[in-house]
PDB file of N, CA and C and ligand atoms in Angstrom:
ATOM      1  N   MET I   1       2.266 -24.781  18.107  1.00  0.00           N
ATOM      2  CA  MET I   1       2.744 -24.450  17.158  1.00  0.00           C
ATOM      3  C   MET I   1       1.602 -24.811  16.076  1.00  0.00           C
ATOM      4  N   ALA I   2       1.237 -23.668  14.956  1.00  0.00           N
ATOM      5  CA  ALA I   2       0.276 -24.131  13.770  1.00  0.00           C
ATOM      6  C   ALA I   2       1.123 -25.100  13.213  1.00  0.00           C
ATOM      7  N   GLU I   3      -0.070 -25.612  12.572  1.00  0.00           N
ATOM      8  CA  GLU I   3       0.401 -26.876  11.557  1.00  0.00           C
ATOM      9  C   GLU I   3      -0.395 -26.784  10.514  1.00  0.00           C
ATOM     10  N   THR I   4       0.044 -26.973   9.814  1.00  0.00           N
ATOM     11  CA  THR I   4      -0.330 -26.690   7.739  1.00  0.00           C
ATOM     12  C   THR I   4      -1.450 -28.314   7.649  1.00  0.00           C
ATOM     13  N   ILE I   5      -2.268 -28.219   7.562  1.00  0.00           N
ATOM     14  CA  ILE I   5      -3.024 -29.561   6.992  1.00  0.00           C
ATOM     15  C   ILE I   5      -3.499 -28.931   5.661  1.00  0.00           C
ATOM     16  N   ILE I   6      -3.251 -29.973   5.058  1.00  0.00           N
ATOM     17  CA  ILE I   6      -4.111 -30.516   3.232  1.00  0.00           C
ATOM     18  C   ILE I   6      -5.263 -31.176   3.438  1.00  0.00           C
ATOM     19  N   LEU I   7      -6.273 -30.278   3.035  1.00  0.00           N
ATOM     20  CA  LEU I   7      -7.587 -30.862   3.123  1.00  0.00           C
ATOM     21  C   LEU I   7      -7.911 -31.882   1.965  1.00  0.00           C
ATOM     22  N   CYS I   8      -7.859 -30.743   0.381  1.00  0.00           N
ATOM     23  CA  CYS I   8      -8.484 -31.527  -0.648  1.00  0.00           C
ATOM     24  C   CYS I   8      -8.227 -30.645  -1.726  1.00  0.00           C
ATOM     25  N   THR I   9      -8.290 -31.245  -2.644  1.00  0.00           N
ATOM     26  CA  THR I   9      -8.176 -30.088  -3.946  1.00  0.00           C
ATOM     27  C   THR I   9      -9.256 -29.090  -3.833  1.00  0.00           C
ATOM     28  N   ALA I  10      -8.977 -27.875  -4.279  1.00  0.00           N
ATOM     29  CA  ALA I  10      -9.855 -26.376  -4.557  1.00  0.00           C
ATOM     30  C   ALA I  10     -11.009 -26.864  -5.314  1.00  0.00           C
ATOM     31  N   ASP I  11     -10.867 -27.752  -6.239  1.00  0.00           N
ATOM     32  CA  ASP I  11     -12.051 -28.020  -7.366  1.00  0.00           C
ATOM     33  C   ASP I  11     -13.333 -29.199  -6.228  1.00  0.00           C
ATOM     34  N   GLU I  12     -12.743 -29.576  -5.182  1.00  0.00           N
ATOM     35  CA  GLU I  12     -13.266 -30.351  -4.727  1.00  0.00           C
ATOM     36  C   GLU I  12     -14.685 -29.517  -4.017  1.00  0.00           C
ATOM     37  N   VAL I  13     -14.666 -28.309  -3.564  1.00  0.00           N
ATOM     38  CA  VAL I  13     -15.186 -27.482  -2.853  1.00  0.00           C
ATOM     39  C   VAL I  13     -15.878 -26.401  -3.637  1.00  0.00           C
ATOM     40  N   ILE I  14     -17.446 -26.906  -3.919  1.00  0.00           N
ATOM     41  CA  ILE I  14     -17.890 -26.351  -5.017  1.00  0.00           C
ATOM     42  C   ILE I  14     -19.410 -25.894  -4.218  1.00  0.00           C
ATOM     43  N   GLU I  15     -18.996 -24.476  -5.023  1.00  0.00           N
ATOM     44  CA  GLU I  15     -20.433 -23.235  -4.219  1.00  0.00           C
ATOM     45  C   GLU I  15     -21.776 -24.140  -4.293  1.00  0.00           C
ATOM     46  N   GLY I  16     -22.143 -23.702  -3.332  1.00  0.00           N
ATOM     47  CA  GLY I  16     -23.711 -24.361  -2.560  1.00  0.00           C
ATOM     48  C   GLY I  16     -23.643 -25.874  -1.653  1.00  0.00           C
ATOM     49  N   GLU I  17     -22.342 -26.127  -2.210  1.00  0.00           N
ATOM     50  CA  GLU I  17     -22.110 -27.355  -1.626  1.00  0.00           C
ATOM     51  C   GLU I  17     -21.340 -27.408  -0.152  1.00  0.00           C
ATOM     52  N   ILE I  18     -21.539 -28.500   0.936  1.00  0.00           N
ATOM     53  CA  ILE I  18     -20.243 -28.205   1.750  1.00  0.00           C
ATOM     54  C   ILE I  18     -19.619 -29.795   1.876  1.00  0.00           C
ATOM     55  N   LYS I  19     -18.437 -29.407   1.681  1.00  0.00           N
ATOM     56  CA  LYS I  19     -17.222 -30.418   2.363  1.00  0.00           C
ATOM     57  C   LYS I  19     -16.823 -30.826   3.318  1.00  0.00           C
ATOM     58  N   ARG I  20     -17.296 -31.811   3.646  1.00  0.00           N
ATOM     59  CA  ARG I  20     -16.308 -32.179   5.062  1.00  0.00           C
ATOM     60  C   ARG I  20     -15.066 -32.793   5.383  1.00  0.00           C
ATOM     61  N   ALA I  21     -13.949 -32.517   5.752  1.00  0.00           N
ATOM     62  CA  ALA I  21     -13.158 -32.931   5.716  1.00  0.00           C
ATOM     63  C   ALA I  21     -11.952 -33.298   7.207  1.00  0.00           C
ATOM     64  N   PRO I  22     -12.054 -34.650   7.069  1.00  0.00           N
ATOM     65  CA  PRO I  22     -10.804 -34.411   8.685  1.00  0.00           C
ATOM     66  C   PRO I  22      -9.848 -34.245   9.606  1.00  0.00           C
ATOM     67  N   LEU I  23      -9.496 -33.792  10.549  1.00  0.00           N
ATOM     68  CA  LEU I  23      -8.626 -33.219  10.994  1.00  0.00           C
ATOM     69  C   LEU I  23      -7.952 -34.535  11.679  1.00  0.00           C
ATOM     70  N   PRO I  24      -6.425 -34.517  12.392  1.00  0.00           N
ATOM     71  CA  PRO I  24      -5.939 -35.328  12.785  1.00  0.00           C
ATOM     72  C   PRO I  24      -6.528 -35.477  14.096  1.00  0.00           C
ATOM     73  N   ASP I  25      -7.027 -34.661  14.770  1.00  0.00           N
ATOM     74  CA  ASP I  25      -7.661 -34.473  16.109  1.00  0.00           C
ATOM     75  C   ASP I  25      -8.905 -35.250  16.106  1.00  0.00           C
ATOM     76  N   GLY I  26      -8.902 -35.908  15.269  1.00  0.00           N
ATOM     77  CA  GLY I  26     -10.426 -36.690  15.436  1.00  0.00           C
ATOM     78  C   GLY I  26     -11.639 -35.715  14.997  1.00  0.00           C
ATOM     79  N   THR I  27     -11.784 -34.314  14.828  1.00  0.00           N
ATOM     80  CA  THR I  27     -12.930 -33.584  14.617  1.00  0.00           C
ATOM     81  C   THR I  27     -12.788 -33.560  12.802  1.00  0.00           C
ATOM     82  N   ASN I  28     -13.911 -32.476  12.657  1.00  0.00           N
ATOM     83  CA  ASN I  28     -13.903 -32.152  11.047  1.00  0.00           C
ATOM     84  C   ASN I  28     -14.218 -30.810  10.741  1.00  0.00           C
ATOM     85  N   VAL I  29     -13.846 -30.617   9.413  1.00  0.00           N
ATOM     86  CA  VAL I  29     -14.028 -29.073   9.397  1.00  0.00           C
ATOM     87  C   VAL I  29     -15.193 -29.048   8.110  1.00  0.00           C
ATOM     88  N   ALA I  30     -15.537 -28.147   7.815  1.00  0.00           N
ATOM     89  CA  ALA I  30     -16.704 -28.398   6.657  1.00  0.00           C
ATOM     90  C   ALA I  30     -16.160 -26.632   5.862  1.00  0.00           C
ATOM     91  N   LEU I  31     -16.113 -27.444   4.405  1.00  0.00           N
ATOM     92  CA  LEU I  31     -15.518 -26.191   3.446  1.00  0.00           C
ATOM     93  C   LEU I  31     -16.671 -25.616   2.925  1.00  0.00           C
ATOM     94  N   TYR I  32     -16.697 -24.370   2.352  1.00  0.00           N
ATOM     95  CA  TYR I  32     -17.773 -23.838   1.771  1.00  0.00           C
ATOM     96  C   TYR I  32     -16.982 -22.825   0.787  1.00  0.00           C
ATOM     97  N   ARG I  33     -17.672 -22.525  -0.437  1.00  0.00           N
ATOM     98  CA  ARG I  33     -17.037 -21.774  -1.432  1.00  0.00           C
ATOM     99  C   ARG I  33     -18.298 -20.663  -1.060  1.00  0.00           C
ATOM    100  N   VAL I  34     -17.317 -19.564  -1.167  1.00  0.00           N
ATOM    101  CA  VAL I  34     -18.794 -18.288  -1.171  1.00  0.00           C
ATOM    102  C   VAL I  34     -18.122 -17.285  -2.365  1.00  0.00           C
ATOM    103  N   ALA I  35     -18.869 -16.914  -2.664  1.00  0.00           N
ATOM    104  CA  ALA I  35     -18.238 -15.964  -4.109  1.00  0.00           C
ATOM    105  C   ALA I  35     -17.379 -16.292  -4.518  1.00  0.00           C
ATOM    106  N   GLY I  36     -16.722 -17.757  -4.723  1.00  0.00           N
ATOM    107  CA  GLY I  36     -15.389 -18.161  -5.035  1.00  0.00           C
ATOM    108  C   GLY I  36     -14.081 -18.299  -4.373  1.00  0.00           C
ATOM    109  N   THR I  37     -14.323 -17.435  -3.416  1.00  0.00           N
ATOM    110  CA  THR I  37     -13.621 -18.189  -2.077  1.00  0.00           C
ATOM    111  C   THR I  37     -13.872 -18.840  -1.481  1.00  0.00           C
ATOM    112  N   ILE I  38     -12.808 -19.765  -0.311  1.00  0.00           N
ATOM    113  CA  ILE I  38     -12.909 -20.991   0.187  1.00  0.00           C
ATOM    114  C   ILE I  38     -12.960 -20.515   1.855  1.00  0.00           C
ATOM    115  N   TYR I  39     -14.006 -20.747   2.612  1.00  0.00           N
ATOM    116  CA  TYR I  39     -13.925 -20.742   3.956  1.00  0.00           C
ATOM    117  C   TYR I  39     -14.170 -22.231   4.764  1.00  0.00           C
ATOM    118  N   ALA I  40     -13.385 -22.174   5.940  1.00  0.00           N
ATOM    119  CA  ALA I  40     -13.515 -23.547   6.994  1.00  0.00           C
ATOM    120  C   ALA I  40     -13.930 -22.558   8.258  1.00  0.00           C
ATOM    121  N   THR I  41     -15.000 -23.879   8.449  1.00  0.00           N
ATOM    122  CA  THR I  41     -15.353 -24.022   9.775  1.00  0.00           C
ATOM    123  C   THR I  41     -15.276 -25.251  10.947  1.00  0.00           C
ATOM    124  N   ALA I  42     -15.550 -25.043  11.900  1.00  0.00           N
ATOM    125  CA  ALA I  42     -15.669 -26.578  12.275  1.00  0.00           C
ATOM    126  C   ALA I  42     -17.116 -27.346  11.445  1.00  0.00           C
ATOM    127  N   ASP I  43     -16.944 -28.445  11.841  1.00  0.00           N
ATOM    128  CA  ASP I  43     -18.256 -28.994  11.080  1.00  0.00           C
ATOM    129  C   ASP I  43     -19.391 -28.994  11.891  1.00  0.00           C
ATOM    130  N   MET I  44     -19.177 -29.396  13.487  1.00  0.00           N
ATOM    131  CA  MET I  44     -20.214 -29.765  14.323  1.00  0.00           C
ATOM    132  C   MET I  44     -21.129 -28.359  14.794  1.00  0.00           C
ATOM    133  N   CYS I  45     -21.939 -28.386  14.838  1.00  0.00           N
ATOM    134  CA  CYS I  45     -23.066 -26.915  14.927  1.00  0.00           C
ATOM    135  C   CYS I  45     -22.746 -27.235  16.432  1.00  0.00           C
ATOM    136  N   THR I  46     -22.584 -26.210  17.089  1.00  0.00           N
ATOM    137  CA  THR I  46     -22.207 -25.492  18.485  1.00  0.00           C
ATOM    138  C   THR I  46     -23.687 -25.652  19.051  1.00  0.00           C
ATOM    139  N   HIS I  47     -24.902 -25.560  18.703  1.00  0.00           N
ATOM    140  CA  HIS I  47     -26.013 -25.750  19.602  1.00  0.00           C
ATOM    141  C   HIS I  47     -25.773 -27.429  19.667  1.00  0.00           C
ATOM    142  N   GLY I  48     -25.608 -28.292  19.286  1.00  0.00           N
ATOM    143  CA  GLY I  48     -26.193 -29.446  19.066  1.00  0.00           C
ATOM    144  C   GLY I  48     -25.241 -30.654  18.879  1.00  0.00           C
ATOM    145  N   GLU I  49     -25.569 -31.835  18.394  1.00  0.00           N
ATOM    146  CA  GLU I  49     -24.377 -32.701  17.766  1.00  0.00           C
ATOM    147  C   GLU I  49     -24.736 -33.014  16.574  1.00  0.00           C
ATOM    148  N   ALA I  50     -24.969 -31.956  15.362  1.00  0.00           N
ATOM    149  CA  ALA I  50     -25.418 -31.761  14.015  1.00  0.00           C
ATOM    150  C   ALA I  50     -23.928 -31.391  12.945  1.00  0.00           C
ATOM    151  N   SER I  51     -23.555 -32.511  12.521  1.00  0.00           N
ATOM    152  CA  SER I  51     -22.450 -32.292  11.089  1.00  0.00           C
ATOM    153  C   SER I  51     -23.410 -31.322  10.199  1.00  0.00           C
ATOM    154  N   LEU I  52     -22.552 -29.865  10.066  1.00  0.00           N
ATOM    155  CA  LEU I  52     -22.833 -29.257   9.426  1.00  0.00           C
ATOM    156  C   LEU I  52     -22.789 -29.646   7.631  1.00  0.00           C
ATOM    157  N   ALA I  53     -21.809 -30.067   7.575  1.00  0.00           N
ATOM    158  CA  ALA I  53     -21.382 -30.952   6.062  1.00  0.00           C
ATOM    159  C   ALA I  53     -22.976 -31.833   5.674  1.00  0.00           C
ATOM    160  N   GLU I  54     -23.010 -32.767   6.752  1.00  0.00           N
ATOM    161  CA  GLU I  54     -24.187 -33.593   6.314  1.00  0.00           C
ATOM    162  C   GLU I  54     -25.518 -32.896   6.947  1.00  0.00           C
ATOM    163  N   GLU I  55     -26.092 -32.065   7.648  1.00  0.00           N
ATOM    164  CA  GLU I  55     -27.379 -32.080   7.622  1.00  0.00           C
ATOM    165  C   GLU I  55     -27.234 -30.416   7.132  1.00  0.00           C
ATOM    166  N   GLY I  56     -26.392 -29.468   7.151  1.00  0.00           N
ATOM    167  CA  GLY I  56     -27.046 -27.997   6.384  1.00  0.00           C
ATOM    168  C   GLY I  56     -26.632 -27.925   5.541  1.00  0.00           C
ATOM    169  N   ILE I  57     -27.247 -26.658   5.353  1.00  0.00           N
ATOM    170  CA  ILE I  57     -28.003 -25.884   4.236  1.00  0.00           C
ATOM    171  C   ILE I  57     -27.040 -25.203   3.700  1.00  0.00           C
ATOM    172  N   ILE I  58     -26.255 -24.534   2.586  1.00  0.00           N
ATOM    173  CA  ILE I  58     -25.342 -23.317   2.610  1.00  0.00           C
ATOM    174  C   ILE I  58     -26.181 -22.647   1.242  1.00  0.00           C
ATOM    175  N   THR I  59     -26.821 -21.318   2.111  1.00  0.00           N
ATOM    176  CA  THR I  59     -26.892 -20.159   0.813  1.00  0.00           C
ATOM    177  C   THR I  59     -26.462 -18.915   0.963  1.00  0.00           C
ATOM    178  N   GLY I  60     -25.801 -18.707  -0.184  1.00  0.00           N
ATOM    179  CA  GLY I  60     -24.367 -17.790  -0.096  1.00  0.00           C
ATOM    180  C   GLY I  60     -23.473 -17.589   1.082  1.00  0.00           C
ATOM    181  N   LYS I  61     -23.565 -16.862   1.828  1.00  0.00           N
ATOM    182  CA  LYS I  61     -22.462 -17.321   3.062  1.00  0.00           C
ATOM    183  C   LYS I  61     -23.267 -17.661   4.447  1.00  0.00           C
ATOM    184  N   ILE I  62     -24.797 -17.909   4.383  1.00  0.00           N
ATOM    185  CA  ILE I  62     -25.536 -18.366   5.700  1.00  0.00           C
ATOM    186  C   ILE I  62     -25.426 -20.048   5.209  1.00  0.00           C
ATOM    187  N   VAL I  63     -25.051 -20.674   6.619  1.00  0.00           N
ATOM    188  CA  VAL I  63     -25.714 -22.194   6.752  1.00  0.00           C
ATOM    189  C   VAL I  63     -26.420 -22.377   7.618  1.00  0.00           C
ATOM    190  N   GLU I  64     -27.214 -23.002   7.138  1.00  0.00           N
ATOM    191  CA  GLU I  64     -28.003 -23.374   7.936  1.00  0.00           C
ATOM    192  C   GLU I  64     -28.195 -24.630   9.010  1.00  0.00           C
ATOM    193  N   CYS I  65     -28.401 -25.135   9.775  1.00  0.00           N
ATOM    194  CA  CYS I  65     -28.103 -26.247  10.484  1.00  0.00           C
ATOM    195  C   CYS I  65     -29.888 -26.599  10.856  1.00  0.00           C
ATOM    196  N   THR I  66     -30.055 -27.635   9.713  1.00  0.00           N
ATOM    197  CA  THR I  66     -31.459 -28.385   9.835  1.00  0.00           C
ATOM    198  C   THR I  66     -31.912 -29.327  11.119  1.00  0.00           C
ATOM    199  N   PHE I  67     -31.281 -29.182  11.872  1.00  0.00           N
ATOM    200  CA  PHE I  67     -31.577 -30.226  13.298  1.00  0.00           C
ATOM    201  C   PHE I  67     -32.740 -28.828  13.747  1.00  0.00           C
ATOM    202  N   HIS I  68     -32.189 -27.759  13.830  1.00  0.00           N
ATOM    203  CA  HIS I  68     -33.226 -26.969  14.530  1.00  0.00           C
ATOM    204  C   HIS I  68     -33.184 -25.755  13.844  1.00  0.00           C
ATOM    205  N   PHE I  69     -32.619 -25.332  12.585  1.00  0.00           N
ATOM    206  CA  PHE I  69     -32.509 -24.097  11.785  1.00  0.00           C
ATOM    207  C   PHE I  69     -31.405 -23.127  12.301  1.00  0.00           C
ATOM    208  N   GLY I  70     -30.664 -23.166  13.340  1.00  0.00           N
ATOM    209  CA  GLY I  70     -29.931 -22.312  13.538  1.00  0.00           C
ATOM    210  C   GLY I  70     -29.111 -21.355  12.434  1.00  0.00           C
ATOM    211  N   THR I  71     -28.595 -20.872  12.424  1.00  0.00           N
ATOM    212  CA  THR I  71     -27.553 -20.472  11.321  1.00  0.00           C
ATOM    213  C   THR I  71     -26.424 -19.552  11.579  1.00  0.00           C
ATOM    214  N   PHE I  72     -25.505 -19.702  10.704  1.00  0.00           N
ATOM    215  CA  PHE I  72     -24.300 -19.235  11.091  1.00  0.00           C
ATOM    216  C   PHE I  72     -23.713 -17.987   9.486  1.00  0.00           C
ATOM    217  N   ASP I  73     -22.624 -17.551   9.714  1.00  0.00           N
ATOM    218  CA  ASP I  73     -21.721 -16.750   8.643  1.00  0.00           C
ATOM    219  C   ASP I  73     -20.766 -17.767   8.350  1.00  0.00           C
ATOM    220  N   VAL I  74     -20.492 -18.009   7.362  1.00  0.00           N
ATOM    221  CA  VAL I  74     -19.495 -19.271   7.425  1.00  0.00           C
ATOM    222  C   VAL I  74     -17.990 -18.361   7.266  1.00  0.00           C
ATOM    223  N   THR I  75     -18.115 -17.151   6.828  1.00  0.00           N
ATOM    224  CA  THR I  75     -17.096 -16.228   6.918  1.00  0.00           C
ATOM    225  C   THR I  75     -16.552 -15.956   8.175  1.00  0.00           C
ATOM    226  N   THR I  76     -17.017 -15.740   8.800  1.00  0.00           N
ATOM    227  CA  THR I  76     -16.631 -15.167  10.191  1.00  0.00           C
ATOM    228  C   THR I  76     -17.105 -16.153  11.483  1.00  0.00           C
ATOM    229  N   GLY I  77     -17.911 -17.008  11.002  1.00  0.00           N
ATOM    230  CA  GLY I  77     -18.213 -18.175  12.296  1.00  0.00           C
ATOM    231  C   GLY I  77     -19.294 -17.672  13.112  1.00  0.00           C
ATOM    232  N   GLU I  78     -19.574 -16.260  13.182  1.00  0.00           N
ATOM    233  CA  GLU I  78     -20.630 -15.794  13.692  1.00  0.00           C
ATOM    234  C   GLU I  78     -22.236 -16.389  13.946  1.00  0.00           C
ATOM    235  N   PRO I  79     -22.759 -16.695  15.281  1.00  0.00           N
ATOM    236  CA  PRO I  79     -24.225 -17.266  14.531  1.00  0.00           C
ATOM    237  C   PRO I  79     -25.432 -15.870  14.366  1.00  0.00           C
ATOM    238  N   THR I  80     -26.078 -16.396  13.399  1.00  0.00           N
ATOM    239  CA  THR I  80     -27.073 -15.174  12.816  1.00  0.00           C
ATOM    240  C   THR I  80     -28.396 -15.572  12.858  1.00  0.00           C
ATOM    241  N   GLY I  81     -28.502 -16.878  13.519  1.00  0.00           N
ATOM    242  CA  GLY I  81     -29.808 -17.272  13.667  1.00  0.00           C
ATOM    243  C   GLY I  81     -29.619 -18.182  14.814  1.00  0.00           C
ATOM    244  N   MET I  82     -30.912 -18.115  15.769  1.00  0.00           N
ATOM    245  CA  MET I  82     -31.429 -18.751  17.110  1.00  0.00           C
ATOM    246  C   MET I  82     -32.046 -19.895  16.611  1.00  0.00           C
ATOM    247  N   PRO I  83     -31.327 -21.247  17.134  1.00  0.00           N
ATOM    248  CA  PRO I  83     -31.239 -21.562  18.332  1.00  0.00           C
ATOM    249  C   PRO I  83     -30.049 -21.126  18.783  1.00  0.00           C
ATOM    250  N   CYS I  84     -28.648 -20.973  17.833  1.00  0.00           N
ATOM    251  CA  CYS I  84     -27.061 -20.911  17.559  1.00  0.00           C
ATOM    252  C   CYS I  84     -27.002 -19.429  18.125  1.00  0.00           C
ATOM    253  N   GLU I  85     -26.135 -19.670  19.438  1.00  0.00           N
ATOM    254  CA  GLU I  85     -25.837 -18.445  20.254  1.00  0.00           C
ATOM    255  C   GLU I  85     -23.934 -18.317  20.307  1.00  0.00           C
ATOM    256  N   ILE I  86     -22.901 -19.779  20.168  1.00  0.00           N
ATOM    257  CA  ILE I  86     -22.154 -19.636  20.175  1.00  0.00           C
ATOM    258  C   ILE I  86     -21.303 -19.818  18.499  1.00  0.00           C
ATOM    259  N   PRO I  87     -20.490 -19.010  18.774  1.00  0.00           N
ATOM    260  CA  PRO I  87     -19.536 -18.558  17.492  1.00  0.00           C
ATOM    261  C   PRO I  87     -18.968 -20.250  16.272  1.00  0.00           C
ATOM    262  N   LEU I  88     -19.134 -20.682  15.457  1.00  0.00           N
ATOM    263  CA  LEU I  88     -18.067 -21.644  14.934  1.00  0.00           C
ATOM    264  C   LEU I  88     -17.087 -21.454  15.011  1.00  0.00           C
ATOM    265  N   LYS I  89     -15.881 -22.428  15.332  1.00  0.00           N
ATOM    266  CA  LYS I  89     -14.369 -21.663  14.894  1.00  0.00           C
ATOM    267  C   LYS I  89     -14.684 -21.739  13.243  1.00  0.00           C
ATOM    268  N   THR I  90     -13.238 -20.905  12.974  1.00  0.00           N
ATOM    269  CA  THR I  90     -13.207 -20.831  12.010  1.00  0.00           C
ATOM    270  C   THR I  90     -11.649 -21.142  12.097  1.00  0.00           C
ATOM    271  N   TYR I  91     -11.193 -21.741  10.380  1.00  0.00           N
ATOM    272  CA  TYR I  91      -9.715 -22.041  10.530  1.00  0.00           C
ATOM    273  C   TYR I  91      -9.309 -20.820   9.045  1.00  0.00           C
ATOM    274  N   PRO I  92      -8.309 -20.539   9.232  1.00  0.00           N
ATOM    275  CA  PRO I  92      -7.509 -18.829   8.051  1.00  0.00           C
ATOM    276  C   PRO I  92      -7.319 -20.491   6.689  1.00  0.00           C
ATOM    277  N   VAL I  93      -8.024 -20.419   5.668  1.00  0.00           N
ATOM    278  CA  VAL I  93      -7.584 -20.921   4.284  1.00  0.00           C
ATOM    279  C   VAL I  93      -6.431 -20.751   3.459  1.00  0.00           C
ATOM    280  N   THR I  94      -5.517 -21.278   2.866  1.00  0.00           N
ATOM    281  CA  THR I  94      -4.863 -20.952   2.049  1.00  0.00           C
ATOM    282  C   THR I  94      -5.139 -21.742   0.736  1.00  0.00           C
ATOM    283  N   VAL I  95      -4.762 -21.936   0.054  1.00  0.00           N
ATOM    284  CA  VAL I  95      -4.857 -22.223  -1.413  1.00  0.00           C
ATOM    285  C   VAL I  95      -3.549 -22.085  -2.087  1.00  0.00           C
ATOM    286  N   VAL I  96      -2.900 -23.720  -1.726  1.00  0.00           N
ATOM    287  CA  VAL I  96      -1.675 -23.305  -2.599  1.00  0.00           C
ATOM    288  C   VAL I  96      -1.840 -25.024  -3.899  1.00  0.00           C
ATOM    289  N   ASP I  97      -1.159 -24.297  -4.892  1.00  0.00           N
ATOM    290  CA  ASP I  97      -0.806 -25.694  -6.218  1.00  0.00           C
ATOM    291  C   ASP I  97      -2.335 -25.809  -6.289  1.00  0.00           C
ATOM    292  N   GLY I  98      -3.487 -25.310  -6.046  1.00  0.00           N
ATOM    293  CA  GLY I  98      -4.892 -26.009  -6.208  1.00  0.00           C
ATOM    294  C   GLY I  98      -5.193 -26.774  -4.628  1.00  0.00           C
ATOM    295  N   ARG I  99      -4.170 -26.817  -3.947  1.00  0.00           N
ATOM    296  CA  ARG I  99      -4.945 -27.915  -2.854  1.00  0.00           C
ATOM    297  C   ARG I  99      -5.442 -26.853  -1.612  1.00  0.00           C
ATOM    298  N   VAL I 100      -6.375 -27.093  -0.951  1.00  0.00           N
ATOM    299  CA  VAL I 100      -6.768 -26.073  -0.062  1.00  0.00           C
ATOM    300  C   VAL I 100      -6.534 -26.507   1.354  1.00  0.00           C
ATOM    301  N   GLN I 101      -5.394 -25.756   2.250  1.00  0.00           N
ATOM    302  CA  GLN I 101      -4.887 -26.159   3.490  1.00  0.00           C
ATOM    303  C   GLN I 101      -5.254 -24.881   4.349  1.00  0.00           C
ATOM    304  N   ILE I 102      -5.349 -25.546   5.629  1.00  0.00           N
ATOM    305  CA  ILE I 102      -5.692 -24.771   6.399  1.00  0.00           C
ATOM    306  C   ILE I 102      -4.327 -24.709   7.888  1.00  0.00           C
ATOM    307  N   GLU I 103      -4.571 -23.331   8.620  1.00  0.00           N
ATOM    308  CA  GLU I 103      -3.962 -24.141   9.671  1.00  0.00           C
ATOM    309  C   GLU I 103      -4.764 -24.273  10.903  1.00  0.00           C
ATOM    310  N   VAL I 104      -3.661 -25.324  11.627  1.00  0.00           N
ATOM    311  CA  VAL I 104      -4.544 -25.503  13.080  1.00  0.00           C
ATOM    312  C   VAL I 104      -3.514 -25.591  14.068  1.00  0.00           C
TER     313      VAL I 104
HETATM  314 FE1  LIG X   1     -27.642 -26.973  14.826  1.00  0.00          FE
HETATM  315 FE2  LIG X   1     -29.514 -27.343  16.628  1.00  0.00          FE
HETATM  316  S1  LIG X   1     -27.862 -28.710  16.582  1.00  0.00           S
HETATM  317  S2  LIG X   1     -29.090 -25.910  15.034  1.00  0.00           S
END
């Protein structure tokens, strides 16, 4: 059953930065603002043990993992640059009363 999780306030998600937020299962999500819209993906790179919020660089809708320079489209989770081949999990984001929430 889907559960709604409130992660932070919308103004904490800033264009050009990556915000990490914890989930109840102990994993984290990475939040991005792209052209005004907030997107959420799993925080852990699918290539290795890198936190995208800690190690990633967001440029437009592309996050680069600086461990091995792989990239993903954060709006879809699809890998866009080697060595990343496995998509990032994405979460539908809604903003309600200024709070960012996802369904997990
Ligand atoms: Fe992210 Fe290798 S751990 S590209």
